[in-house]
mmCIF file of C-alpha atoms and ligand atoms in Angstrom:
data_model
loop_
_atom_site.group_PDB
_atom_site.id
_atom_site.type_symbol
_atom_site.label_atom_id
_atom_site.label_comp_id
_atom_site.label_asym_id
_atom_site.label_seq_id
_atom_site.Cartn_x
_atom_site.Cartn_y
_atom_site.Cartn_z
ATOM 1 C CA UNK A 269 70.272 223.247 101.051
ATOM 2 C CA UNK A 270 68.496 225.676 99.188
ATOM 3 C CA UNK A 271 66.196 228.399 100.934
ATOM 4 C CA UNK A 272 62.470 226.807 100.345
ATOM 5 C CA UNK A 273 61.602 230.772 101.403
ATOM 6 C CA UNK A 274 63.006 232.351 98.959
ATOM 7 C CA UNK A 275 62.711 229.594 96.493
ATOM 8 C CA UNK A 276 58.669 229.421 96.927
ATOM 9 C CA UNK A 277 58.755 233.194 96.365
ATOM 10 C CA UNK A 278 60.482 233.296 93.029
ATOM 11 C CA UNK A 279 57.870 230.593 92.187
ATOM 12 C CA UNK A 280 55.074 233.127 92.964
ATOM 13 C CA UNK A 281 56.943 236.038 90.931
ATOM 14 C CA UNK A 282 56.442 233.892 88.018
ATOM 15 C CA UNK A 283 53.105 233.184 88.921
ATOM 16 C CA UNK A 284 52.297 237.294 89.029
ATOM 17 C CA UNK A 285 54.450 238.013 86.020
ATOM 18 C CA UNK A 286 52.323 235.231 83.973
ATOM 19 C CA UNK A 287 49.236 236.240 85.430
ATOM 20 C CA UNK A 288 49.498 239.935 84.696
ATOM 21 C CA UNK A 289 50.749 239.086 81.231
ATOM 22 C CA UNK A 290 47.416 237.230 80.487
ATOM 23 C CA UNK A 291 45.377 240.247 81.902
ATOM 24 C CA UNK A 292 47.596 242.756 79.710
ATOM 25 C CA UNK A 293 48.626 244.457 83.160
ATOM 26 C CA UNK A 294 52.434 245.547 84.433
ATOM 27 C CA UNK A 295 54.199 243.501 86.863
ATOM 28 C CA UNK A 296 54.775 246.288 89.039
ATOM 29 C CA UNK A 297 51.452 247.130 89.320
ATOM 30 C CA UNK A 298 50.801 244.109 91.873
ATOM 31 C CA UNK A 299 52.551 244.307 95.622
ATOM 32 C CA UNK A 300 53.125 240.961 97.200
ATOM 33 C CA UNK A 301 52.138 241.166 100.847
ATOM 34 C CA UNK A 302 53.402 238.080 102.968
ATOM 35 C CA UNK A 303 51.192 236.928 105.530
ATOM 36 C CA UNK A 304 53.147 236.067 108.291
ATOM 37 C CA UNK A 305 50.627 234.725 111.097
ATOM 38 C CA UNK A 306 52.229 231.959 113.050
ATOM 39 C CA UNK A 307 55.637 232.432 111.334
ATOM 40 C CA UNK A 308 58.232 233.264 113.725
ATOM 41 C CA UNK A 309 60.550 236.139 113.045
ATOM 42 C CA UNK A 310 63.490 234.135 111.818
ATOM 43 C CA UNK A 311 61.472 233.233 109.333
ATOM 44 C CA UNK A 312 60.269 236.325 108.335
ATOM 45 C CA UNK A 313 63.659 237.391 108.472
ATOM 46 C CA UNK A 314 64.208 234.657 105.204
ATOM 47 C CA UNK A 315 61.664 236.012 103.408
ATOM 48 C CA UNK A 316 62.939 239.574 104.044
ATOM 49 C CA UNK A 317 66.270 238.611 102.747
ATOM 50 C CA UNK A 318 64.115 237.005 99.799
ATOM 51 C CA UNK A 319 63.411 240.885 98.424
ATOM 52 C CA UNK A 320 59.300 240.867 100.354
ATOM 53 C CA UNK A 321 59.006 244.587 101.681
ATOM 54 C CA UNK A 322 55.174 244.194 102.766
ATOM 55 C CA UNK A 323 53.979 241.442 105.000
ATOM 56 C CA UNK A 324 50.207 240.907 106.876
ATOM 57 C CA UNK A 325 49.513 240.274 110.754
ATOM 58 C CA UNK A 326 46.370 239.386 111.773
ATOM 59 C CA UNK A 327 46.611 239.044 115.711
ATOM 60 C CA UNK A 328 47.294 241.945 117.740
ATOM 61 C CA UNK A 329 49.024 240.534 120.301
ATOM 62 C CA UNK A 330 51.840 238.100 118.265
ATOM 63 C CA UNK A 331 52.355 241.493 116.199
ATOM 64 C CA UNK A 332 53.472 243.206 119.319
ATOM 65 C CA UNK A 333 55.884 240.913 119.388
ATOM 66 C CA UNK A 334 56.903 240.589 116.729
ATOM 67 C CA UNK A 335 57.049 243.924 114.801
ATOM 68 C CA UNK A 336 59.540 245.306 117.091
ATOM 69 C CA UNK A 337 61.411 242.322 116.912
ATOM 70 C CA UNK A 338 62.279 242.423 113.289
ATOM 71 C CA UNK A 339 63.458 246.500 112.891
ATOM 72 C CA UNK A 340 62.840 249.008 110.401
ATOM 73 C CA UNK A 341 62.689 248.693 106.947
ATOM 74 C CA UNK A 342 59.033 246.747 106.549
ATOM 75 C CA UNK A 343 55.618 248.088 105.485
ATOM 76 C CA UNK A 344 53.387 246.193 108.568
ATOM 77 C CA UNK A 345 49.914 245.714 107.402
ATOM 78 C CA UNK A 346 46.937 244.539 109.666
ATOM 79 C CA UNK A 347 44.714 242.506 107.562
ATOM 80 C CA UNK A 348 42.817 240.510 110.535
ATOM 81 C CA UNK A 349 39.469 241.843 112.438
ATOM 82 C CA UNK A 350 40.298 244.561 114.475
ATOM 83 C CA UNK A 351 38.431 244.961 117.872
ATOM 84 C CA UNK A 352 38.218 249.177 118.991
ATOM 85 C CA UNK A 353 39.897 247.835 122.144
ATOM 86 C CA UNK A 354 42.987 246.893 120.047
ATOM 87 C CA UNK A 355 43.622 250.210 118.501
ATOM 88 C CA UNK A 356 45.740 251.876 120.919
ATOM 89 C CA UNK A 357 48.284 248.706 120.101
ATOM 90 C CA UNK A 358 47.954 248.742 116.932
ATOM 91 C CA UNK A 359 48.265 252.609 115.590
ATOM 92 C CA UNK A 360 52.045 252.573 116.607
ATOM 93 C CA UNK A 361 52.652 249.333 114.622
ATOM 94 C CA UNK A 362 51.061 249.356 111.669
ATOM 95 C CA UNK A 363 51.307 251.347 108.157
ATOM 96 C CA UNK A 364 48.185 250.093 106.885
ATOM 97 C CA UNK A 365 45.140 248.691 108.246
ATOM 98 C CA UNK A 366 42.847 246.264 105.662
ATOM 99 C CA UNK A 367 39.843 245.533 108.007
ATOM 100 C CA UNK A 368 38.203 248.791 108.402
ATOM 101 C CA UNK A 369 34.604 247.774 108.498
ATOM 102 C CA UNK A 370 32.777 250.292 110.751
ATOM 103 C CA UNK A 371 32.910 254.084 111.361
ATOM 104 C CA UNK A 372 33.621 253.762 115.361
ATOM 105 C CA UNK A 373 36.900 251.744 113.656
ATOM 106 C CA UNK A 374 37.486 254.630 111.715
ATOM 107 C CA UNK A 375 36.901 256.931 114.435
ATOM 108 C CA UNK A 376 39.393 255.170 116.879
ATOM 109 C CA UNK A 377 42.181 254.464 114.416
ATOM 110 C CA UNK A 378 41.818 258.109 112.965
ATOM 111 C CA UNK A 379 41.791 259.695 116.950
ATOM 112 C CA UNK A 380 45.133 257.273 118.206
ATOM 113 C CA UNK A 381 47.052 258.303 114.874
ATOM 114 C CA UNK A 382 46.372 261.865 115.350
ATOM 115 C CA UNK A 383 47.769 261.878 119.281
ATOM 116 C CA UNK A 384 50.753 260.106 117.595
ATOM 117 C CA UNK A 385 51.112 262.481 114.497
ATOM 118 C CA UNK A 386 50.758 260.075 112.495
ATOM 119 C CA UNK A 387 48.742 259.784 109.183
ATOM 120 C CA UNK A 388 47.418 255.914 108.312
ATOM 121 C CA UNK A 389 46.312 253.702 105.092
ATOM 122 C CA UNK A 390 43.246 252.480 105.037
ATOM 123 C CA UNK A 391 41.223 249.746 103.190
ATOM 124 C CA UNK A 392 37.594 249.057 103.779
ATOM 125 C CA UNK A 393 36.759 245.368 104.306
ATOM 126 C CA UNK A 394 33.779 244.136 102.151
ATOM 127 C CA UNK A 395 32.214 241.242 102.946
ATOM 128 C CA UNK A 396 31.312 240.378 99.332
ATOM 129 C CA UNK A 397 29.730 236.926 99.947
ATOM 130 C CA UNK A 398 27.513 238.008 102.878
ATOM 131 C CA UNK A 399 28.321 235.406 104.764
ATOM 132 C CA UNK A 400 27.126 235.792 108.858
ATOM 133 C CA UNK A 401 30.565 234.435 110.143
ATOM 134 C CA UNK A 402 32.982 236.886 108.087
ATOM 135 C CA UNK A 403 33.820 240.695 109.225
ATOM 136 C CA UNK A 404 33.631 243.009 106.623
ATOM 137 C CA UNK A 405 30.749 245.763 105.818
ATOM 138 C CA UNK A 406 27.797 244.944 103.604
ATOM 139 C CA UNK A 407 28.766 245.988 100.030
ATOM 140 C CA UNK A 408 25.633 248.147 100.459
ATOM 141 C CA UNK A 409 26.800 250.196 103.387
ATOM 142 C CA UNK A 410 30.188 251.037 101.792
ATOM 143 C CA UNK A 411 29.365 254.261 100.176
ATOM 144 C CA UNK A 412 27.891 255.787 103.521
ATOM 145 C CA UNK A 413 31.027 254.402 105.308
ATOM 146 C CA UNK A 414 33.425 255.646 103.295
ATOM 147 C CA UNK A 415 31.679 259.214 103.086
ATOM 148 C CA UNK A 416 31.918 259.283 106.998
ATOM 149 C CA UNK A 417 35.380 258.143 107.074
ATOM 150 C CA UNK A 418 36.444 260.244 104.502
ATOM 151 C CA UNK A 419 35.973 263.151 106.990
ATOM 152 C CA UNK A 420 38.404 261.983 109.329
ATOM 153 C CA UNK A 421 42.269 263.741 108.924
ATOM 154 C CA UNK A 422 44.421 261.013 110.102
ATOM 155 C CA UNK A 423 42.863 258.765 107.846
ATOM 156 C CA UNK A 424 43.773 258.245 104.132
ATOM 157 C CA UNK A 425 41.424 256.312 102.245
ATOM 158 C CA UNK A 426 43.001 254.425 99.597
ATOM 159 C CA UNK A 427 40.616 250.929 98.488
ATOM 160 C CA UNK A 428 38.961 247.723 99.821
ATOM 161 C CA UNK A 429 39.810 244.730 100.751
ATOM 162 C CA UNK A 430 37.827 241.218 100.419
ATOM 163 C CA UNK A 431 37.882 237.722 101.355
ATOM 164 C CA UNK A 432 35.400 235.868 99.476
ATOM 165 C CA UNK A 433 34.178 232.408 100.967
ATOM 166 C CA UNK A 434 36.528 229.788 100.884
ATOM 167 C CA UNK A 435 35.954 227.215 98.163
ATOM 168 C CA UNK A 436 38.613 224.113 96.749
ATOM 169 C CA UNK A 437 37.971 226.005 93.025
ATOM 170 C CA UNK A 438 39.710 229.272 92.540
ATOM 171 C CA UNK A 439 37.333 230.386 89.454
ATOM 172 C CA UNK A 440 34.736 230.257 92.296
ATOM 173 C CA UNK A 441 36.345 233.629 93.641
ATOM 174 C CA UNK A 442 36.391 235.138 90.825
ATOM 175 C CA UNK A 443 32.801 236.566 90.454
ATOM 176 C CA UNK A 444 33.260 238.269 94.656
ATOM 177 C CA UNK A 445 36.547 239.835 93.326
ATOM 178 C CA UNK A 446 34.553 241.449 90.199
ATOM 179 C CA UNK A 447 32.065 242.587 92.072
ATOM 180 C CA UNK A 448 34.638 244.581 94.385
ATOM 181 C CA UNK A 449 35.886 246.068 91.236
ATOM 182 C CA UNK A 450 32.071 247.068 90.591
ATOM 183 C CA UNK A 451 32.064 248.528 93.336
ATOM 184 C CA UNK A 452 35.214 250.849 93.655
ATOM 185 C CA UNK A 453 34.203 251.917 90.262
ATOM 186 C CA UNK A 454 31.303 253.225 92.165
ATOM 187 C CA UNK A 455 32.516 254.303 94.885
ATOM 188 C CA UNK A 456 35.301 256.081 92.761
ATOM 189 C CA UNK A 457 32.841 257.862 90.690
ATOM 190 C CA UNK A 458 31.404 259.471 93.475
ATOM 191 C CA UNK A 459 34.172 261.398 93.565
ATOM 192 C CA UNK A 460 34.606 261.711 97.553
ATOM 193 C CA UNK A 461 37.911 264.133 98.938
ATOM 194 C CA UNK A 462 40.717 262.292 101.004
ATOM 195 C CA UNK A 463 39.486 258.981 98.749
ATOM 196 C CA UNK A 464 41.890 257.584 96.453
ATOM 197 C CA UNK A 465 40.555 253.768 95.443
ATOM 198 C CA UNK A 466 43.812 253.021 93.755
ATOM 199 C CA UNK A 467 43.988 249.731 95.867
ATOM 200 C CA UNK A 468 42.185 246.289 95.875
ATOM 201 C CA UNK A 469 43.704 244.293 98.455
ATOM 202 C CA UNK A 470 42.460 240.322 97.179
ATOM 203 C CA UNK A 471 43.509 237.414 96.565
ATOM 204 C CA UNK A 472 45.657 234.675 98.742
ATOM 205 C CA UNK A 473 47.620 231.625 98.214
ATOM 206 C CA UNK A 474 44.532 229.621 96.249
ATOM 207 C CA UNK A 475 43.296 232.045 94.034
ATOM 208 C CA UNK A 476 45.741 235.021 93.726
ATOM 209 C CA UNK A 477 46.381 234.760 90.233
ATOM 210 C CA UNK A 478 42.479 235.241 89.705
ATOM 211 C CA UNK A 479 42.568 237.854 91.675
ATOM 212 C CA UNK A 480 44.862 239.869 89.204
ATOM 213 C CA UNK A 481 43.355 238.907 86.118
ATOM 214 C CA UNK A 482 40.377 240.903 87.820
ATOM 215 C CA UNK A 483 42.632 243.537 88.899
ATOM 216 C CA UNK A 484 43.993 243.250 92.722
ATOM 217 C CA UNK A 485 47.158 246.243 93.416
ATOM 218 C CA UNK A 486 47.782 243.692 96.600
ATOM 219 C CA UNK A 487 47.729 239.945 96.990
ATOM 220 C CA UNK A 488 48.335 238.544 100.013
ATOM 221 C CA UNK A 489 50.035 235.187 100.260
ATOM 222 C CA UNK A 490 50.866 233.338 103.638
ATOM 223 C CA UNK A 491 50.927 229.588 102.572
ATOM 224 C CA UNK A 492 52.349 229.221 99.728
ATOM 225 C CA UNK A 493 55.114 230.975 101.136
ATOM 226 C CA UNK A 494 56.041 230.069 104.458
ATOM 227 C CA UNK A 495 53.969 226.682 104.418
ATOM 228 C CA UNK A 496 51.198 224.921 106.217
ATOM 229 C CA UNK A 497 50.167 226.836 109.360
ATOM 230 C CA UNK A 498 49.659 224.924 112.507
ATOM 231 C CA UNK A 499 45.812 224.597 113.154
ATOM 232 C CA UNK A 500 45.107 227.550 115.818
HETATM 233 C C1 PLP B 256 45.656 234.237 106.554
HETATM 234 C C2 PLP B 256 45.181 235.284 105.626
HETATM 235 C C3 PLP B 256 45.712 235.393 104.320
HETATM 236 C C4 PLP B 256 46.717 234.415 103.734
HETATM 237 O O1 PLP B 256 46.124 233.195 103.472
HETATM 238 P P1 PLP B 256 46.907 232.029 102.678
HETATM 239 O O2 PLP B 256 45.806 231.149 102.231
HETATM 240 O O3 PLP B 256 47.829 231.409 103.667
HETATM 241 O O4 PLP B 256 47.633 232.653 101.547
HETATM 242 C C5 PLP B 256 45.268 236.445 103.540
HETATM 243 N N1 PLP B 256 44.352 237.336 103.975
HETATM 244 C C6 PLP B 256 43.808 237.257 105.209
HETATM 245 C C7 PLP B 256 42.814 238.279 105.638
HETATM 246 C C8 PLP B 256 44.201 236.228 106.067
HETATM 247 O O5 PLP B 256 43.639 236.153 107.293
#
Protein backbone atom coordinates (compact mmCIF):
# COMPACT_ATOMS: atom_id res chain seq x y z
CA UNK A 1 0.00 0.00 0.00
CA UNK A 2 1.25 3.22 -0.77
CA UNK A 3 2.54 5.70 2.04
CA UNK A 4 -0.66 8.23 2.42
CA UNK A 5 2.40 10.36 4.34
CA UNK A 6 4.43 10.81 1.87
CA UNK A 7 1.85 10.69 -0.79
CA UNK A 8 -0.25 13.74 0.88
CA UNK A 9 3.09 15.59 0.95
CA UNK A 10 3.98 15.43 -2.70
CA UNK A 11 0.34 16.63 -3.10
CA UNK A 12 1.22 19.78 -1.06
CA UNK A 13 4.65 20.31 -3.07
CA UNK A 14 2.49 20.79 -5.98
CA UNK A 15 0.27 22.87 -4.19
CA UNK A 16 3.48 25.36 -3.15
CA UNK A 17 5.12 25.01 -6.53
CA UNK A 18 1.63 26.21 -8.22
CA UNK A 19 1.04 28.66 -5.71
CA UNK A 20 4.39 30.39 -5.87
CA UNK A 21 4.22 30.23 -9.64
CA UNK A 22 0.97 32.37 -9.58
CA UNK A 23 2.64 34.90 -7.11
CA UNK A 24 5.89 35.02 -9.45
CA UNK A 25 7.91 33.71 -6.27
CA UNK A 26 10.72 30.65 -6.12
CA UNK A 27 9.81 27.40 -4.76
CA UNK A 28 12.55 27.42 -2.45
CA UNK A 29 11.68 30.41 -0.99
CA UNK A 30 8.75 28.65 1.10
CA UNK A 31 9.81 25.97 4.07
CA UNK A 32 7.18 23.41 4.81
CA UNK A 33 6.92 23.00 8.56
CA UNK A 34 4.85 19.80 9.63
CA UNK A 35 2.80 20.16 12.54
CA UNK A 36 3.02 17.18 14.34
CA UNK A 37 0.66 17.62 17.55
CA UNK A 38 -0.97 14.35 18.40
CA UNK A 39 1.07 12.40 15.79
CA UNK A 40 3.08 9.81 17.33
CA UNK A 41 6.71 9.47 16.43
CA UNK A 42 6.37 6.60 14.01
CA UNK A 43 4.57 8.73 12.19
CA UNK A 44 6.69 11.48 12.15
CA UNK A 45 9.26 9.15 11.37
CA UNK A 46 7.10 8.63 7.70
CA UNK A 47 7.04 11.97 7.06
CA UNK A 48 10.78 12.32 7.83
CA UNK A 49 11.53 9.63 5.40
CA UNK A 50 9.05 11.72 3.07
CA UNK A 51 12.09 14.55 2.65
CA UNK A 52 10.11 17.20 5.77
CA UNK A 53 13.24 18.65 7.71
CA UNK A 54 11.06 21.21 9.88
CA UNK A 55 8.09 20.13 11.90
CA UNK A 56 5.82 22.28 14.76
CA UNK A 57 4.97 21.17 18.50
CA UNK A 58 2.68 22.96 20.31
CA UNK A 59 2.54 21.19 23.85
CA UNK A 60 5.43 21.22 26.00
CA UNK A 61 5.06 18.25 27.61
CA UNK A 62 4.27 15.58 24.40
CA UNK A 63 7.47 17.45 22.87
CA UNK A 64 9.54 16.19 25.71
CA UNK A 65 8.70 13.16 24.63
CA UNK A 66 8.88 13.14 21.76
CA UNK A 67 11.85 15.23 20.47
CA UNK A 68 14.29 13.00 22.04
CA UNK A 69 12.58 10.19 20.78
CA UNK A 70 13.05 10.83 17.14
CA UNK A 71 17.18 11.86 17.07
CA UNK A 72 19.05 14.40 15.35
CA UNK A 73 18.67 15.62 12.13
CA UNK A 74 15.19 17.86 12.60
CA UNK A 75 14.71 21.64 12.92
CA UNK A 76 12.00 21.49 16.20
CA UNK A 77 9.89 24.52 16.14
CA UNK A 78 7.45 25.60 19.01
CA UNK A 79 4.57 27.24 17.42
CA UNK A 80 1.94 26.81 20.47
CA UNK A 81 1.51 29.46 23.54
CA UNK A 82 4.31 29.29 25.62
CA UNK A 83 3.79 29.77 29.45
CA UNK A 84 7.39 31.46 31.26
CA UNK A 85 7.06 28.35 33.45
CA UNK A 86 7.71 26.15 30.35
CA UNK A 87 10.90 27.70 29.25
CA UNK A 88 13.41 25.86 31.11
CA UNK A 89 11.86 22.64 29.01
CA UNK A 90 11.69 24.07 26.16
CA UNK A 91 15.22 26.05 25.45
CA UNK A 92 17.02 22.59 25.18
CA UNK A 93 14.46 21.34 22.60
CA UNK A 94 13.68 23.70 20.36
CA UNK A 95 15.50 25.67 17.33
CA UNK A 96 12.88 28.10 16.93
CA UNK A 97 10.20 29.46 18.95
CA UNK A 98 6.94 31.15 16.87
CA UNK A 99 4.87 32.43 19.89
CA UNK A 100 6.93 35.10 21.32
CA UNK A 101 4.30 37.54 22.40
CA UNK A 102 5.65 39.36 25.50
CA UNK A 103 9.04 40.76 26.65
CA UNK A 104 9.14 38.59 30.10
CA UNK A 105 8.94 35.62 27.13
CA UNK A 106 11.73 37.15 25.61
CA UNK A 107 13.49 37.69 28.71
CA UNK A 108 13.18 33.98 29.91
CA UNK A 109 13.89 32.28 26.60
CA UNK A 110 16.89 34.75 25.97
CA UNK A 111 18.30 34.06 29.95
CA UNK A 112 17.81 29.78 29.66
CA UNK A 113 19.61 29.89 26.11
CA UNK A 114 22.40 31.89 27.36
CA UNK A 115 23.13 29.34 30.58
CA UNK A 116 23.00 26.71 27.76
CA UNK A 117 25.22 28.61 25.15
CA UNK A 118 22.92 28.53 23.00
CA UNK A 119 21.66 31.23 20.50
CA UNK A 120 17.62 30.86 19.47
CA UNK A 121 15.12 31.92 16.46
CA UNK A 122 12.56 33.88 17.18
CA UNK A 123 9.17 34.95 15.65
CA UNK A 124 6.82 37.38 17.25
CA UNK A 125 3.20 36.20 17.40
CA UNK A 126 0.65 38.84 16.14
CA UNK A 127 -2.63 38.51 16.90
CA UNK A 128 -3.86 40.16 13.67
CA UNK A 129 -7.64 39.65 14.18
CA UNK A 130 -7.73 40.90 17.80
CA UNK A 131 -9.60 38.38 18.88
CA UNK A 132 -9.80 38.06 23.14
CA UNK A 133 -9.31 34.18 23.02
CA UNK A 134 -6.01 34.06 20.73
CA UNK A 135 -2.26 34.70 22.15
CA UNK A 136 -0.36 36.84 20.17
CA UNK A 137 0.65 40.73 20.79
CA UNK A 138 -1.52 43.56 19.54
CA UNK A 139 -0.17 44.53 16.06
CA UNK A 140 0.21 47.91 17.82
CA UNK A 141 2.60 46.84 20.52
CA UNK A 142 4.95 45.03 18.09
CA UNK A 143 7.36 47.75 17.37
CA UNK A 144 8.02 48.44 21.22
CA UNK A 145 8.34 44.61 21.66
CA UNK A 146 10.57 43.95 19.22
CA UNK A 147 12.85 47.07 20.17
CA UNK A 148 13.06 45.50 23.75
CA UNK A 149 13.74 42.13 22.53
CA UNK A 150 16.07 43.14 20.14
CA UNK A 151 18.41 43.95 23.09
CA UNK A 152 18.59 40.60 24.30
CA UNK A 153 21.99 38.39 22.98
CA UNK A 154 20.66 34.98 22.94
CA UNK A 155 17.91 36.04 20.96
CA UNK A 156 17.86 36.39 17.12
CA UNK A 157 15.01 38.11 15.79
CA UNK A 158 14.09 36.92 12.51
CA UNK A 159 9.87 37.67 11.66
CA UNK A 160 6.27 37.08 12.90
CA UNK A 161 4.07 34.70 13.00
CA UNK A 162 0.04 34.84 12.74
CA UNK A 163 -2.98 32.87 13.02
CA UNK A 164 -5.83 34.72 11.76
CA UNK A 165 -9.43 33.61 12.97
CA UNK A 166 -10.59 30.53 11.71
CA UNK A 167 -13.15 30.81 8.92
CA UNK A 168 -14.59 27.74 6.24
CA UNK A 169 -13.29 30.46 3.29
CA UNK A 170 -9.59 30.71 2.82
CA UNK A 171 -9.80 34.26 0.88
CA UNK A 172 -11.14 35.29 4.34
CA UNK A 173 -7.39 35.03 5.64
CA UNK A 174 -6.08 36.69 3.25
CA UNK A 175 -6.57 40.40 4.28
CA UNK A 176 -4.81 39.29 8.34
CA UNK A 177 -1.87 37.80 6.31
CA UNK A 178 -1.45 41.28 4.29
CA UNK A 179 -1.64 43.16 7.02
CA UNK A 180 1.38 41.13 8.69
CA UNK A 181 3.25 41.92 5.60
CA UNK A 182 2.27 45.72 6.38
CA UNK A 183 3.58 45.40 9.18
CA UNK A 184 7.13 43.77 8.86
CA UNK A 185 7.54 46.30 6.19
CA UNK A 186 7.31 48.58 9.11
CA UNK A 187 8.87 47.10 11.44
CA UNK A 188 11.75 46.40 8.86
CA UNK A 189 12.09 49.96 8.01
CA UNK A 190 12.84 50.86 11.33
CA UNK A 191 15.86 49.45 10.85
CA UNK A 192 16.39 47.81 14.48
CA UNK A 193 20.12 45.71 15.12
CA UNK A 194 19.89 41.85 15.85
CA UNK A 195 16.37 42.16 13.59
CA UNK A 196 16.29 40.39 10.45
CA UNK A 197 12.29 40.11 9.30
CA UNK A 198 13.19 37.72 6.56
CA UNK A 199 10.42 35.32 7.93
CA UNK A 200 6.54 35.22 7.95
CA UNK A 201 5.55 32.15 9.54
CA UNK A 202 1.46 31.82 8.09
CA UNK A 203 -0.58 29.86 6.70
CA UNK A 204 -1.92 26.08 7.60
CA UNK A 205 -3.65 23.29 5.97
CA UNK A 206 -6.91 25.60 4.80
CA UNK A 207 -5.41 28.51 3.52
CA UNK A 208 -1.63 27.98 2.95
CA UNK A 209 -1.59 28.59 -0.56
CA UNK A 210 -3.06 32.18 0.27
CA UNK A 211 -0.71 32.59 2.51
CA UNK A 212 2.14 32.52 -0.19
CA UNK A 213 0.54 34.42 -2.75
CA UNK A 214 0.86 37.14 0.12
CA UNK A 215 4.27 36.12 0.84
CA UNK A 216 4.72 33.50 3.93
CA UNK A 217 8.87 32.03 4.06
CA UNK A 218 6.98 29.22 6.41
CA UNK A 219 3.67 27.42 6.17
CA UNK A 220 2.77 25.20 8.57
CA UNK A 221 0.66 22.20 7.70
CA UNK A 222 -0.52 19.47 10.28
CA UNK A 223 -3.79 18.10 8.65
CA UNK A 224 -3.45 17.80 5.48
CA UNK A 225 -0.56 15.84 6.20
CA UNK A 226 -0.87 13.47 8.85
CA UNK A 227 -4.84 13.64 8.92
CA UNK A 228 -7.70 14.45 11.19
CA UNK A 229 -6.49 15.03 14.77
CA UNK A 230 -8.38 13.44 17.55
CA UNK A 231 -10.51 16.20 19.33
CA UNK A 232 -8.24 17.16 22.53
C1 LIG B 1 -2.22 23.08 14.81
C2 LIG B 1 -1.55 24.27 14.27
C3 LIG B 1 -1.21 24.36 12.90
C4 LIG B 1 -1.58 23.31 11.87
O1 LIG B 1 -2.94 23.33 11.62
P1 LIG B 1 -3.59 22.45 10.43
O2 LIG B 1 -4.90 23.11 10.22
O3 LIG B 1 -3.68 21.06 10.96
O4 LIG B 1 -2.71 22.55 9.25
C5 LIG B 1 -0.51 25.48 12.49
N1 LIG B 1 -0.17 26.48 13.34
C6 LIG B 1 -0.49 26.44 14.65
C7 LIG B 1 -0.07 27.56 15.54
C8 LIG B 1 -1.19 25.34 15.15
O5 LIG B 1 -1.51 25.33 16.46
Amino acid sequence: MADPIAANIDHIRERIARAARRAGRKEESIRLMAVSKTVEPARVRQAVEAGIRIFGENYVQEAREKIPALGPGIEWHMIGHLQTNKVKYVVPLFDWIHSVDRIELAGELDRRAGKLGRTLNILIEVNVGGEASKSGAPPQDVPALIRDAALLPHLRIRGLMTMPPYSENPEDARPYFVSLVKLRDAIRALAIDNVSMDELSMGMTDDFEVAIEEGATIIRVGRAIFGRRPAR
